[in-house]
Amino acid sequence: MRIKKQNTVLVVDGGGRGAALVDAYAKSKHVSLLLAIPGNDLMRINTKKPVKIFTHLKTTSIKKILEICKKEHVDLVDVAQDNAVESGLVDELEKIEISAFGPTRLAGQIEWDKAWARKFMKTYNLPTPSYKIFKSRQDGIDFVKKQKDQKWFVKAYGLVEGKGALPAENNQQAIERIKEMKRFGKAGEVFLLEQWLVGEEFSSFILADGKSFQLIGSAQDHKRVFDGDLGKNTGGMGCSTPPLVLTAKILKQVENIFKKTLIGLQKEERIYKGILYLGGIIVKGNVYIIEFNARWGDPEAEVIIPGIKNDLFEISTAVINGTLNTIKVDFDNKARIAVAGASKGYPEDYSAVKGKEIIGLEKAQKIPEIKIYSAAVKREGKKYTANGGRLFYIVGNGKNVIEARKRTYKAIKLVSIEGNNLHYRRDIGWRDAERIQKIKNSKS
Ligand code: GLY
C-alpha cells in the first residue's frame, strides 16, 4: 500500500475501542476523512476532522461495507471487531484491492473458534489450562458427573460478545452452565470444559505483519459490574495500564508465547497480520493462556492507543506492507485508566434508562488530558442520550495509576444521567493503586 497525501480511513467498530481508533487516525497527518461502521454519535468529540458514521449498518454487513468503501474511495479499513474478522471482511477487502488492517478469517480462527484455538495451543506446546471439547450437552453433563467436585469454566466455542465463558464453582454449577450453552445458539453447539486457574489476569497486545512483531502494550480490565470485583460479568467496566504485575520475567514469557504462536500460525499457513491479543493469567509465576483474540481488547484499546506516539496510519500501513521492522513504536509511558459509564441495571435489565439524557460529557472533556470514548451514546437534537448498556469510557492519565485515577474520577463526577441513572465502578486500577501505596508505606 502506497501512502497518498490525503487518505480516507474506515474503522469497523461501534464501541469505545472504535472511538479510540477514530481519535488516533484523526491525529494522523495522512488522514483527511474518517468513516465508522456502525460508529456512534459521539465519536466526533475528539476531533475537528470530518467523521461520517453509519449507525444503521452492522460490522458484518459485508456487501454494504464494500459498497461504501468503493463509493467513499476508502484507502484503509481497520477491521477492529471480532465478528467482522469472522465474517471474512479482510479477505473480501483484499479481493477488491482495498487495504485492510486485521487478520484474515483463517488467521482469526484463533479467536472465533475457541475449540480450534485450544487444539492449536496443544499442538504448538503453548501453556494452556487443561480442557475437553464437547459437541453434545448430554456428553458434557455425563463427563462432569464422573469427575471429583471442582471449579470449571464452561466456554462456548464461538463468538458471543465476550460473554461465552461461564464460571462454575462446582460440578453442579458446571452442569447448569452446560445447559446454558443452548442460549448461545450455534456459538454454543460446541463447548469446552476448562480447568479454572487461579491467578492474576492481564491482557497483552502485539502488532504483527507476517514477518516480525512488536509488543504494543498490556492492561488489566475489570469485568465484574461492582466494586471489589463483585456482581455479574460484563463486557468490561474499566481498565488500567501498564499492569505492574508484568515484571521483566513475566514479559519474557509473554513474548515467548507470542513468538511460538506466530510460528505455529505460519506452519498452519495462516499468516497473522494485525493486532493479536493474549488474555493471560499468572499462576505461581507462570503465564497460561486464557484466550487469544484477533483484535484490540475493549476497553484495553482505550488506555493503550492514546499512549502511542507514532502516527497510527503509518503503523497500520507498515503492518499491511510487511515493513513493521522499519518502525519503532514509541509510547508516552504514562499510566492510564478508563472508567466505563453504564446505564443503571447493566448488565441485566437497563431498558428504563434508554433514551434518558446524559449530562456533562462536554464539561468532563474540558478537563486537561481527559478523553471520552463513546460506545452507546445517541445524539438527539442538542442532547446526548443513553442507547445501551456501556455508554462511554472516560480515560485519564498520570505518572502512575493513582494520579490517573484522580484525574479520571474528577472528570466522571461531572457526568450524570437524568434520574440518577449512571453507574460506574469507583475502584478501577485497584490492584496497582494498592501496590503503589504499599511501596510508599514501606518507604515512609
Ligand atoms: N476486554 C476483553 C475483550 O476485549 O475481550
PDB file of C-alpha atoms and ligand atoms in Angstrom, residues 221 223 235 277 291 293 295-300, ligand 1:
ATOM      1  CA  ASP A 221      -9.551  -4.951  32.718  1.00  0.00           C
ATOM      2  CA  LYS A 223     -15.053  -7.433  34.161  1.00  0.00           C
ATOM      3  CA  GLY A 235     -18.042  -6.614  28.687  1.00  0.00           C
ATOM      4  CA  TYR A 277      -4.357 -10.155  21.903  1.00  0.00           C
ATOM      5  CA  GLU A 291      -7.619 -16.963  25.228  1.00  0.00           C
ATOM      6  CA  ASN A 293      -8.293 -12.567  20.375  1.00  0.00           C
ATOM      7  CA  ARG A 295      -8.159  -7.644  17.654  1.00  0.00           C
ATOM      8  CA  TRP A 296      -7.651  -4.935  20.256  1.00  0.00           C
ATOM      9  CA  GLY A 297      -9.396  -5.506  23.605  1.00  0.00           C
ATOM     10  CA  ASP A 298     -12.223  -3.248  24.596  1.00  0.00           C
ATOM     11  CA  PRO A 299     -11.633  -1.299  26.910  1.00  0.00           C
ATOM     12  CA  GLU A 300      -7.886  -2.103  26.713  1.00  0.00           C
TER      13      GLU A 300
HETATM   14  N1  GLY B   1     -11.553  -6.767  27.398  1.00  0.00           N
HETATM   15  C1  GLY B   1     -11.965  -8.010  26.945  1.00  0.00           C
HETATM   16  C2  GLY B   1     -12.127  -8.129  25.488  1.00  0.00           C
HETATM   17  O1  GLY B   1     -11.973  -7.188  24.748  1.00  0.00           O
HETATM   18  O2  GLY B   1     -12.418  -9.215  25.031  1.00  0.00           O
END
